[in-house]
């Protein structure tokens, strides 16, 4: 979808339709072979910008995967938290978090897309400085 205009139904320009559904389906398909009984995803409150980042989506996908062979459950334990809340609770050290990024445009942090800006803002909120 890179290099084309956003679809009319896109909530934000860098929208990936059905992304969480696809990733959870692939994870469940692999997980069943490994004996997985529960999958947890790290979605947080701000992910609700997208339909597949809302509590209703996770409740629905949990019901669907539980109905299928293996009865895998899906949970989003941080769905009511902000990213900063999750970082604080997890205790991720600043030097480790500095290596992370969620760039929406490439393999390296561009520093300008929504994902990079969010990382900058969360880092600043949690640690008082940004990278």
Tab-separated table of N, CA, C and O in Angstrom:
chain	number	residue	atom	x	y	z
A	1	UNK	N	0.816	-1.185	0.000
A	1	UNK	CA	0.000	0.000	0.000
A	1	UNK	C	0.860	1.250	0.000
A	1	UNK	O	0.339	2.350	-0.066
A	2	UNK	N	2.171	1.058	0.079
A	2	UNK	CA	3.070	2.212	0.053
A	2	UNK	C	3.030	2.861	-1.318
A	2	UNK	O	2.932	2.201	-2.339
A	3	UNK	N	3.082	4.167	-1.325
A	3	UNK	CA	3.142	4.891	-2.578
A	3	UNK	C	1.805	5.173	-3.238
A	3	UNK	O	1.762	5.699	-4.340
A	4	UNK	N	0.706	4.796	-2.574
A	4	UNK	CA	-0.617	5.097	-3.132
A	4	UNK	C	-1.405	5.930	-2.131
A	4	UNK	O	-1.107	5.931	-0.939
A	5	UNK	N	-2.405	6.619	-2.631
A	5	UNK	CA	-3.242	7.449	-1.766
A	5	UNK	C	-4.044	6.570	-0.807
A	5	UNK	O	-4.393	5.429	-1.134
A	6	UNK	N	-4.314	7.103	0.376
A	6	UNK	CA	-5.102	6.367	1.368
A	6	UNK	C	-6.516	6.133	0.851
A	6	UNK	O	-7.085	6.972	0.144
A	7	UNK	N	-7.093	4.990	1.196
A	7	UNK	CA	-8.473	4.670	0.821
A	7	UNK	C	-9.425	5.637	1.525
A	7	UNK	O	-9.107	6.186	2.583
A	8	UNK	N	-10.582	5.835	0.939
A	8	UNK	CA	-11.577	6.739	1.523
A	8	UNK	C	-11.986	6.328	2.934
A	8	UNK	O	-12.360	7.173	3.734
A	9	UNK	N	-11.929	5.051	3.247
A	9	UNK	CA	-12.348	4.569	4.571
A	9	UNK	C	-11.210	4.564	5.589
A	9	UNK	O	-11.416	4.214	6.743
A	10	UNK	N	-10.013	4.954	5.171
A	10	UNK	CA	-8.839	4.935	6.048
A	10	UNK	C	-8.980	5.960	7.165
A	10	UNK	O	-9.205	7.135	6.895
A	11	UNK	N	-8.811	5.531	8.431
A	11	UNK	CA	-8.884	6.480	9.542
A	11	UNK	C	-7.665	7.399	9.616
A	11	UNK	O	-7.736	8.485	10.167
A	12	UNK	N	-6.531	6.940	9.077
A	12	UNK	CA	-5.293	7.723	9.020
A	12	UNK	C	-4.588	7.369	7.703
A	12	UNK	O	-4.834	6.309	7.137
A	13	UNK	N	-3.692	8.228	7.224
A	13	UNK	CA	-3.058	7.979	5.928
A	13	UNK	C	-2.296	6.656	5.820
A	13	UNK	O	-2.317	6.010	4.785
A	14	UNK	N	-1.617	6.241	6.900
A	14	UNK	CA	-0.825	5.006	6.818
A	14	UNK	C	-1.587	3.801	7.369
A	14	UNK	O	-1.075	3.008	8.135
A	15	UNK	N	-2.790	3.653	6.933
A	15	UNK	CA	-3.680	2.581	7.378
A	15	UNK	C	-3.362	1.277	6.653
A	15	UNK	O	-3.171	1.255	5.442
A	16	UNK	N	-3.318	0.184	7.422
A	16	UNK	CA	-3.136	-1.162	6.879
A	16	UNK	C	-4.399	-1.943	7.203
A	16	UNK	O	-4.550	-2.429	8.335
A	17	UNK	N	-5.318	-2.081	6.267
A	17	UNK	CA	-6.601	-2.734	6.569
A	17	UNK	C	-6.417	-4.184	7.018
A	17	UNK	O	-5.590	-4.906	6.468
A	18	UNK	N	-7.157	-4.549	8.041
A	18	UNK	CA	-7.195	-5.918	8.573
A	18	UNK	C	-5.848	-6.408	9.107
A	18	UNK	O	-5.621	-7.599	9.247
A	19	UNK	N	-4.952	-5.493	9.430
A	19	UNK	CA	-3.609	-5.870	9.863
A	19	UNK	C	-3.623	-6.765	11.102
A	19	UNK	O	-3.024	-7.844	11.107
A	20	UNK	N	-4.282	-6.330	12.165
A	20	UNK	CA	-4.277	-7.138	13.391
A	20	UNK	C	-4.984	-8.471	13.189
A	20	UNK	O	-4.551	-9.489	13.722
A	21	UNK	N	-6.041	-8.461	12.419
A	21	UNK	CA	-6.752	-9.713	12.124
A	21	UNK	C	-5.826	-10.687	11.394
A	21	UNK	O	-5.766	-11.874	11.728
A	22	UNK	N	-5.095	-10.187	10.408
A	22	UNK	CA	-4.175	-11.019	9.642
A	22	UNK	C	-3.053	-11.561	10.529
A	22	UNK	O	-2.760	-12.754	10.520
A	23	UNK	N	-2.437	-10.676	11.307
A	23	UNK	CA	-1.330	-11.102	12.169
A	23	UNK	C	-1.782	-12.121	13.213
A	23	UNK	O	-1.087	-13.116	13.469
A	24	UNK	N	-2.948	-11.879	13.813
A	24	UNK	CA	-3.456	-12.827	14.815
A	24	UNK	C	-3.823	-14.168	14.179
A	24	UNK	O	-3.612	-15.223	14.778
A	25	UNK	N	-4.341	-14.138	12.968
A	25	UNK	CA	-4.674	-15.380	12.264
A	25	UNK	C	-3.412	-16.181	11.961
A	25	UNK	O	-3.367	-17.399	12.188
A	26	UNK	N	-2.375	-15.499	11.456
A	26	UNK	CA	-1.107	-16.191	11.199
A	26	UNK	C	-0.515	-16.739	12.498
A	26	UNK	O	-0.018	-17.870	12.537
A	27	UNK	N	-0.554	-15.942	13.551
A	27	UNK	CA	-0.006	-16.381	14.838
A	27	UNK	C	-0.769	-17.583	15.378
A	27	UNK	O	-0.166	-18.523	15.896
A	28	UNK	N	-2.085	-17.569	15.245
A	28	UNK	CA	-2.889	-18.702	15.717
A	28	UNK	C	-2.604	-19.957	14.897
A	28	UNK	O	-2.506	-21.059	15.451
A	29	UNK	N	-2.449	-19.790	13.588
A	29	UNK	CA	-2.157	-20.936	12.728
A	29	UNK	C	-0.830	-21.584	13.115
A	29	UNK	O	-0.715	-22.817	13.136
A	30	UNK	N	0.141	-20.781	13.432
A	30	UNK	CA	1.431	-21.328	13.879
A	30	UNK	C	1.344	-21.805	15.329
A	30	UNK	O	1.892	-22.839	15.685
A	31	UNK	N	0.652	-21.036	16.139
A	31	UNK	CA	0.543	-21.358	17.555
A	31	UNK	C	-0.117	-22.689	17.842
A	31	UNK	O	0.268	-23.395	18.781
A	32	UNK	N	-1.103	-23.050	17.052
A	32	UNK	CA	-1.806	-24.313	17.308
A	32	UNK	C	-0.857	-25.497	17.187
A	32	UNK	O	-0.941	-26.464	17.943
A	33	UNK	N	0.088	-25.409	16.268
A	33	UNK	CA	1.091	-26.463	16.087
A	33	UNK	C	2.022	-26.543	17.289
A	33	UNK	O	2.515	-27.612	17.641
A	34	UNK	N	2.227	-25.400	17.939
A	34	UNK	CA	3.130	-25.328	19.092
A	34	UNK	C	2.423	-25.577	20.419
A	34	UNK	O	3.046	-25.528	21.473
A	35	UNK	N	1.108	-25.779	20.379
A	35	UNK	CA	0.356	-26.018	21.597
A	35	UNK	C	-0.060	-24.760	22.337
A	35	UNK	O	-0.402	-24.810	23.518
A	36	UNK	N	-0.044	-23.627	21.670
A	36	UNK	CA	-0.433	-22.356	22.283
A	36	UNK	C	-1.921	-22.395	22.633
A	36	UNK	O	-2.745	-22.879	21.855
A	37	UNK	N	-2.263	-21.898	23.807
A	37	UNK	CA	-3.665	-21.833	24.207
A	37	UNK	C	-4.170	-20.403	24.350
A	37	UNK	O	-5.372	-20.168	24.365
A	38	UNK	N	-3.230	-19.446	24.475
A	38	UNK	CA	-3.612	-18.044	24.574
A	38	UNK	C	-2.566	-17.179	23.885
A	38	UNK	O	-1.372	-17.391	24.024
A	39	UNK	N	-3.046	-16.206	23.139
A	39	UNK	CA	-2.167	-15.215	22.520
A	39	UNK	C	-2.501	-13.868	23.141
A	39	UNK	O	-3.661	-13.538	23.337
A	40	UNK	N	-1.454	-13.101	23.448
A	40	UNK	CA	-1.663	-11.752	23.975
A	40	UNK	C	-1.072	-10.750	23.000
A	40	UNK	O	-0.008	-10.984	22.437
A	41	UNK	N	-1.777	-9.662	22.812
A	41	UNK	CA	-1.316	-8.599	21.933
A	41	UNK	C	-1.123	-7.332	22.753
A	41	UNK	O	-1.760	-7.157	23.789
A	42	UNK	N	-0.237	-6.475	22.290
A	42	UNK	CA	0.119	-5.283	23.051
A	42	UNK	C	-0.644	-4.034	22.669
A	42	UNK	O	-0.133	-2.939	22.851
A	43	UNK	N	-1.833	-4.161	22.141
A	43	UNK	CA	-2.609	-2.967	21.788
A	43	UNK	C	-2.912	-2.122	23.015
A	43	UNK	O	-3.198	-2.640	24.083
A	44	UNK	N	-2.820	-0.810	22.812
A	44	UNK	CA	-3.094	0.164	23.865
A	44	UNK	C	-4.238	1.074	23.422
A	44	UNK	O	-4.707	0.998	22.289
A	45	UNK	N	-4.667	1.941	24.317
A	45	UNK	CA	-5.821	2.796	24.080
A	45	UNK	C	-5.753	3.548	22.753
A	45	UNK	O	-6.736	3.587	22.018
A	46	UNK	N	-4.615	4.126	22.433
A	46	UNK	CA	-4.518	4.925	21.206
A	46	UNK	C	-4.674	4.092	19.940
A	46	UNK	O	-4.947	4.636	18.873
A	47	UNK	N	-4.542	2.779	20.038
A	47	UNK	CA	-4.751	1.915	18.875
A	47	UNK	C	-6.218	1.894	18.448
A	47	UNK	O	-6.548	1.408	17.370
A	48	UNK	N	-7.087	2.420	19.290
A	48	UNK	CA	-8.512	2.492	18.975
A	48	UNK	C	-8.832	3.408	17.809
A	48	UNK	O	-9.975	3.466	17.361
A	49	UNK	N	-7.829	4.120	17.292
A	49	UNK	CA	-8.012	4.895	16.058
A	49	UNK	C	-8.447	3.958	14.943
A	49	UNK	O	-9.171	4.340	14.040
A	50	UNK	N	-7.995	2.727	15.033
A	50	UNK	CA	-8.297	1.707	14.030
A	50	UNK	C	-9.332	0.731	14.601
A	50	UNK	O	-9.270	0.382	15.782
A	51	UNK	N	-10.233	0.256	13.752
A	51	UNK	CA	-11.271	-0.671	14.203
A	51	UNK	C	-10.665	-1.935	14.811
A	51	UNK	O	-11.203	-2.488	15.769
A	52	UNK	N	-9.514	-2.391	14.280
A	52	UNK	CA	-8.907	-3.611	14.814
A	52	UNK	C	-7.960	-3.348	15.970
A	52	UNK	O	-7.144	-4.186	16.328
A	53	UNK	N	-8.126	-2.199	16.604
A	53	UNK	CA	-7.364	-1.880	17.801
A	53	UNK	C	-8.285	-1.552	18.963
A	53	UNK	O	-7.843	-1.030	19.984
A	54	UNK	N	-9.549	-1.876	18.816
A	54	UNK	CA	-10.550	-1.552	19.841
A	54	UNK	C	-10.953	-2.810	20.626
A	54	UNK	O	-10.856	-3.932	20.121
A	55	UNK	N	-11.425	-2.611	21.850
A	55	UNK	CA	-11.857	-3.764	22.656
A	55	UNK	C	-12.865	-4.664	21.935
A	55	UNK	O	-12.763	-5.888	22.017
A	56	UNK	N	-13.808	-4.089	21.213
A	56	UNK	CA	-14.821	-4.900	20.514
A	56	UNK	C	-14.175	-5.834	19.498
A	56	UNK	O	-14.611	-6.980	19.329
A	57	UNK	N	-13.134	-5.373	18.817
A	57	UNK	CA	-12.437	-6.232	17.861
A	57	UNK	C	-11.797	-7.408	18.586
A	57	UNK	O	-11.918	-8.555	18.150
A	58	UNK	N	-11.097	-7.127	19.696
A	58	UNK	CA	-10.417	-8.215	20.406
A	58	UNK	C	-11.405	-9.200	21.016
A	58	UNK	O	-11.138	-10.407	21.060
A	59	UNK	N	-12.550	-8.724	21.457
A	59	UNK	CA	-13.591	-9.631	21.955
A	59	UNK	C	-14.086	-10.526	20.826
A	59	UNK	O	-14.275	-11.735	21.014
A	60	UNK	N	-14.277	-9.963	19.641
A	60	UNK	CA	-14.761	-10.733	18.498
A	60	UNK	C	-13.724	-11.732	18.006
A	60	UNK	O	-14.041	-12.899	17.753
A	61	UNK	N	-12.465	-11.313	17.876
A	61	UNK	CA	-11.430	-12.222	17.389
A	61	UNK	C	-11.172	-13.329	18.406
A	61	UNK	O	-10.870	-14.467	18.042
A	62	UNK	N	-11.322	-13.022	19.690
A	62	UNK	CA	-11.201	-14.048	20.725
A	62	UNK	C	-12.288	-15.104	20.541
A	62	UNK	O	-12.013	-16.301	20.601
A	63	UNK	N	-13.516	-14.664	20.296
A	63	UNK	CA	-14.616	-15.626	20.081
A	63	UNK	C	-14.361	-16.490	18.848
A	63	UNK	O	-14.599	-17.692	18.869
A	64	UNK	N	-13.875	-15.886	17.779
A	64	UNK	CA	-13.627	-16.625	16.536
A	64	UNK	C	-12.530	-17.668	16.732
A	64	UNK	O	-12.697	-18.826	16.352
A	65	UNK	N	-11.396	-17.281	17.317
A	65	UNK	CA	-10.306	-18.252	17.484
A	65	UNK	C	-10.677	-19.324	18.508
A	65	UNK	O	-10.262	-20.473	18.366
A	66	UNK	N	-11.468	-18.975	19.501
A	66	UNK	CA	-11.890	-19.968	20.503
A	66	UNK	C	-12.817	-21.009	19.893
A	66	UNK	O	-12.857	-22.148	20.364
A	67	UNK	N	-13.539	-20.652	18.840
A	67	UNK	CA	-14.450	-21.591	18.182
A	67	UNK	C	-13.721	-22.603	17.311
A	67	UNK	O	-14.260	-23.654	16.995
A	68	UNK	N	-12.525	-22.277	16.918
A	68	UNK	CA	-11.805	-23.132	15.985
A	68	UNK	C	-10.988	-24.193	16.721
A	68	UNK	O	-10.860	-24.158	17.940
A	69	UNK	N	-10.469	-25.129	15.951
A	69	UNK	CA	-9.691	-26.216	16.523
A	69	UNK	C	-8.606	-25.649	17.445
A	69	UNK	O	-7.931	-24.705	17.098
A	70	UNK	N	-8.476	-26.229	18.600
A	70	UNK	CA	-7.479	-25.791	19.567
A	70	UNK	C	-8.010	-24.772	20.556
A	70	UNK	O	-7.459	-24.615	21.635
A	71	UNK	N	-9.079	-24.075	20.193
A	71	UNK	CA	-9.703	-23.128	21.118
A	71	UNK	C	-8.785	-22.042	21.634
A	71	UNK	O	-8.860	-21.645	22.796
A	72	UNK	N	-7.894	-21.532	20.781
A	72	UNK	CA	-6.944	-20.494	21.209
A	72	UNK	C	-7.703	-19.231	21.606
A	72	UNK	O	-8.611	-18.794	20.913
A	73	UNK	N	-7.312	-18.677	22.735
A	73	UNK	CA	-7.912	-17.430	23.228
A	73	UNK	C	-7.007	-16.254	22.872
A	73	UNK	O	-5.797	-16.411	22.778
A	74	UNK	N	-7.623	-15.101	22.678
A	74	UNK	CA	-6.885	-13.876	22.364
A	74	UNK	C	-7.176	-12.853	23.455
A	74	UNK	O	-8.333	-12.623	23.802
A	75	UNK	N	-6.132	-12.236	23.977
A	75	UNK	CA	-6.287	-11.217	25.015
A	75	UNK	C	-5.481	-9.973	24.639
A	75	UNK	O	-4.448	-10.062	23.988
A	76	UNK	N	-5.991	-8.836	25.055
A	76	UNK	CA	-5.302	-7.554	24.869
A	76	UNK	C	-5.242	-6.888	26.246
A	76	UNK	O	-5.987	-5.953	26.527
A	77	UNK	N	-4.355	-7.359	27.119
A	77	UNK	CA	-4.360	-6.905	28.508
A	77	UNK	C	-4.035	-5.426	28.718
A	77	UNK	O	-4.371	-4.870	29.762
A	78	UNK	N	-3.429	-4.772	27.744
A	78	UNK	CA	-3.059	-3.363	27.906
A	78	UNK	C	-4.020	-2.419	27.183
A	78	UNK	O	-3.757	-1.228	27.091
A	79	UNK	N	-5.134	-2.929	26.694
A	79	UNK	CA	-6.039	-2.143	25.856
A	79	UNK	C	-6.559	-0.881	26.560
A	79	UNK	O	-6.855	0.109	25.905
A	80	UNK	N	-6.616	-0.865	27.858
A	80	UNK	CA	-7.079	0.307	28.591
A	80	UNK	C	-5.965	1.226	29.060
A	80	UNK	O	-6.209	2.177	29.787
A	81	UNK	N	-4.739	0.944	28.617
A	81	UNK	CA	-3.584	1.727	29.059
A	81	UNK	C	-3.064	2.602	27.932
A	81	UNK	O	-3.252	2.296	26.758
A	82	UNK	N	-2.369	3.674	28.299
A	82	UNK	CA	-1.631	4.441	27.306
A	82	UNK	C	-0.303	3.735	27.063
A	82	UNK	O	0.116	2.878	27.857
A	83	UNK	N	0.372	4.112	25.997
A	83	UNK	CA	1.699	3.540	25.730
A	83	UNK	C	2.667	3.864	26.858
A	83	UNK	O	3.453	3.008	27.283
A	84	UNK	N	2.593	5.080	27.357
A	84	UNK	CA	3.471	5.469	28.466
A	84	UNK	C	3.180	4.634	29.710
A	84	UNK	O	4.107	4.201	30.407
A	85	UNK	N	1.900	4.396	30.003
A	85	UNK	CA	1.534	3.542	31.143
A	85	UNK	C	2.147	2.151	30.988
A	85	UNK	O	2.685	1.587	31.937
A	86	UNK	N	2.058	1.600	29.780
A	86	UNK	CA	2.569	0.261	29.524
A	86	UNK	C	4.088	0.216	29.679
A	86	UNK	O	4.625	-0.716	30.282
A	87	UNK	N	4.783	1.210	29.176
A	87	UNK	CA	6.245	1.258	29.313
A	87	UNK	C	6.628	1.345	30.785
A	87	UNK	O	7.517	0.636	31.253
A	88	UNK	N	5.938	2.208	31.516
A	88	UNK	CA	6.238	2.345	32.956
A	88	UNK	C	6.004	1.019	33.680
A	88	UNK	O	6.836	0.583	34.476
A	89	UNK	N	4.853	0.393	33.435
A	89	UNK	CA	4.509	-0.862	34.100
A	89	UNK	C	5.493	-1.972	33.738
A	89	UNK	O	5.872	-2.775	34.592
A	90	UNK	N	5.920	-2.001	32.499
A	90	UNK	CA	6.820	-3.065	32.051
A	90	UNK	C	8.234	-2.911	32.602
A	90	UNK	O	8.973	-3.890	32.682
A	91	UNK	N	8.595	-1.683	32.954
A	91	UNK	CA	9.939	-1.454	33.473
A	91	UNK	C	11.030	-1.523	32.416
A	91	UNK	O	12.194	-1.736	32.742
A	92	UNK	N	10.673	-1.332	31.146
A	92	UNK	CA	11.667	-1.363	30.076
A	92	UNK	C	12.690	-0.255	30.317
A	92	UNK	O	12.321	0.907	30.443
A	93	UNK	N	13.963	-0.605	30.396
A	93	UNK	CA	14.987	0.425	30.604
A	93	UNK	C	15.078	1.365	29.398
A	93	UNK	O	14.850	0.958	28.263
A	94	UNK	N	15.427	2.591	29.666
A	94	UNK	CA	15.514	3.617	28.624
A	94	UNK	C	16.466	3.199	27.502
A	94	UNK	O	16.176	3.404	26.324
A	95	UNK	N	17.596	2.590	27.842
A	95	UNK	CA	18.555	2.215	26.801
A	95	UNK	C	18.030	1.103	25.891
A	95	UNK	O	18.429	1.003	24.739
A	96	UNK	N	17.127	0.284	26.383
A	96	UNK	CA	16.499	-0.748	25.546
A	96	UNK	C	15.420	-0.111	24.673
A	96	UNK	O	15.341	-0.372	23.466
A	97	UNK	N	14.592	0.728	25.266
A	97	UNK	CA	13.522	1.381	24.513
A	97	UNK	C	14.092	2.247	23.388
A	97	UNK	O	13.477	2.394	22.334
A	98	UNK	N	15.280	2.777	23.576
A	98	UNK	CA	15.903	3.613	22.553
A	98	UNK	C	16.124	2.849	21.248
A	98	UNK	O	16.159	3.444	20.174
A	99	UNK	N	16.257	1.533	21.333
A	99	UNK	CA	16.471	0.726	20.136
A	99	UNK	C	15.170	0.443	19.393
A	99	UNK	O	15.190	0.018	18.237
A	100	UNK	N	14.049	0.649	20.040
A	100	UNK	CA	12.758	0.343	19.430
A	100	UNK	C	12.271	1.493	18.558
A	100	UNK	O	12.654	2.641	18.757
A	101	UNK	N	11.448	1.172	17.587
A	101	UNK	CA	10.754	2.195	16.814
A	101	UNK	C	9.553	1.539	16.140
A	101	UNK	O	9.465	0.324	16.052
A	102	UNK	N	8.651	2.337	15.690
A	102	UNK	CA	7.471	1.846	15.001
A	102	UNK	C	7.208	2.730	13.788
A	102	UNK	O	6.146	3.319	13.647
A	103	UNK	N	8.216	2.841	12.941
A	103	UNK	CA	8.121	3.691	11.763
A	103	UNK	C	7.093	3.121	10.792
A	103	UNK	O	7.059	1.922	10.539
A	104	UNK	N	6.256	3.989	10.279
A	104	UNK	CA	5.215	3.577	9.341
A	104	UNK	C	5.676	3.665	7.893
A	104	UNK	O	4.906	3.357	6.983
A	105	UNK	N	6.910	4.104	7.674
A	105	UNK	CA	7.352	4.302	6.299
A	105	UNK	C	8.561	3.466	5.890
A	105	UNK	O	8.858	3.381	4.707
A	106	UNK	N	9.258	2.873	6.833
A	106	UNK	CA	10.436	2.109	6.444
A	106	UNK	C	11.010	1.285	7.567
A	106	UNK	O	10.482	1.241	8.674
A	107	UNK	N	12.120	0.619	7.275
A	107	UNK	CA	12.778	-0.242	8.250
A	107	UNK	C	13.568	0.542	9.290
A	107	UNK	O	13.906	0.006	10.337
A	108	UNK	N	13.891	1.774	8.984
A	108	UNK	CA	14.591	2.644	9.915
A	108	UNK	C	13.669	3.789	10.291
A	108	UNK	O	12.837	4.210	9.486
A	109	UNK	N	13.812	4.287	11.494
A	109	UNK	CA	12.957	5.382	11.960
A	109	UNK	C	13.162	6.624	11.100
A	109	UNK	O	14.276	7.129	10.988
A	110	UNK	N	12.056	7.130	10.509
A	110	UNK	CA	12.143	8.339	9.680
A	110	UNK	C	12.089	9.602	10.540
A	110	UNK	O	12.544	10.655	10.127
A	111	UNK	N	11.499	9.475	11.737
A	111	UNK	CA	11.400	10.602	12.645
A	111	UNK	C	10.238	11.543	12.376
A	111	UNK	O	10.058	12.516	13.097
A	112	UNK	N	9.429	11.264	11.350
A	112	UNK	CA	8.359	12.185	10.969
A	112	UNK	C	6.972	11.560	10.892
A	112	UNK	O	5.984	12.285	10.969
A	113	UNK	N	6.871	10.259	10.720
A	113	UNK	CA	5.551	9.624	10.587
A	113	UNK	C	4.865	9.536	11.960
A	113	UNK	O	5.473	9.809	12.995
A	114	UNK	N	3.599	9.141	11.971
A	114	UNK	CA	2.849	9.042	13.227
A	114	UNK	C	3.505	8.080	14.214
A	114	UNK	O	3.532	8.320	15.408
A	115	UNK	N	4.049	6.952	13.729
A	115	UNK	CA	4.688	5.986	14.611
A	115	UNK	C	5.934	6.546	15.269
A	115	UNK	O	6.162	6.374	16.473
A	116	UNK	N	6.765	7.229	14.494
A	116	UNK	CA	7.990	7.829	15.040
A	116	UNK	C	7.660	8.949	16.016
A	116	UNK	O	8.282	9.059	17.077
A	117	UNK	N	6.683	9.769	15.671
A	117	UNK	CA	6.289	10.863	16.556
A	117	UNK	C	5.739	10.311	17.873
A	117	UNK	O	6.060	10.801	18.952
A	118	UNK	N	4.944	9.238	17.782
A	118	UNK	CA	4.400	8.627	19.003
A	118	UNK	C	5.540	8.093	19.873
A	118	UNK	O	5.536	8.283	21.093
A	119	UNK	N	6.506	7.431	19.275
A	119	UNK	CA	7.647	6.911	20.040
A	119	UNK	C	8.378	8.052	20.748
A	119	UNK	O	8.724	7.948	21.930
A	120	UNK	N	8.592	9.126	20.034
A	120	UNK	CA	9.247	10.320	20.598
A	120	UNK	C	8.445	10.846	21.793
A	120	UNK	O	8.994	11.117	22.856
A	121	UNK	N	7.128	10.976	21.618
A	121	UNK	CA	6.276	11.522	22.681
A	121	UNK	C	6.238	10.609	23.903
A	121	UNK	O	6.299	11.083	25.041
A	122	UNK	N	6.140	9.313	23.687
A	122	UNK	CA	6.102	8.362	24.809
A	122	UNK	C	7.422	8.378	25.562
A	122	UNK	O	7.444	8.419	26.794
A	123	UNK	N	8.522	8.366	24.840
A	123	UNK	CA	9.839	8.404	25.468
A	123	UNK	C	9.984	9.661	26.318
A	123	UNK	O	10.459	9.605	27.462
A	124	UNK	N	9.553	10.778	25.787
A	124	UNK	CA	9.643	12.027	26.524
A	124	UNK	C	8.751	12.003	27.759
A	124	UNK	O	9.140	12.446	28.843
A	125	UNK	N	7.530	11.457	27.615
A	125	UNK	CA	6.599	11.382	28.755
A	125	UNK	C	7.128	10.468	29.862
A	125	UNK	O	7.029	10.790	31.045
A	126	UNK	N	7.711	9.361	29.502
A	126	UNK	CA	8.175	8.381	30.495
A	126	UNK	C	9.502	8.786	31.128
A	126	UNK	O	9.675	8.703	32.331
A	127	UNK	N	10.441	9.196	30.299
A	127	UNK	CA	11.804	9.426	30.780
A	127	UNK	C	12.177	10.901	30.895
A	127	UNK	O	13.270	11.220	31.353
A	128	UNK	N	11.290	11.796	30.438
A	128	UNK	CA	11.562	13.222	30.522
A	128	UNK	C	12.436	13.760	29.413
A	128	UNK	O	12.674	14.949	29.316
A	129	UNK	N	12.941	12.860	28.570
A	129	UNK	CA	13.749	13.248	27.409
A	129	UNK	C	13.358	12.365	26.236
A	129	UNK	O	12.831	11.270	26.421
A	130	UNK	N	13.642	12.834	25.046
A	130	UNK	CA	13.420	12.026	23.852
A	130	UNK	C	14.755	11.820	23.156
A	130	UNK	O	15.721	12.507	23.437
A	131	UNK	N	14.780	10.903	22.262
A	131	UNK	CA	16.026	10.575	21.571
A	131	UNK	C	16.151	11.346	20.283
A	131	UNK	O	15.294	11.594	19.567
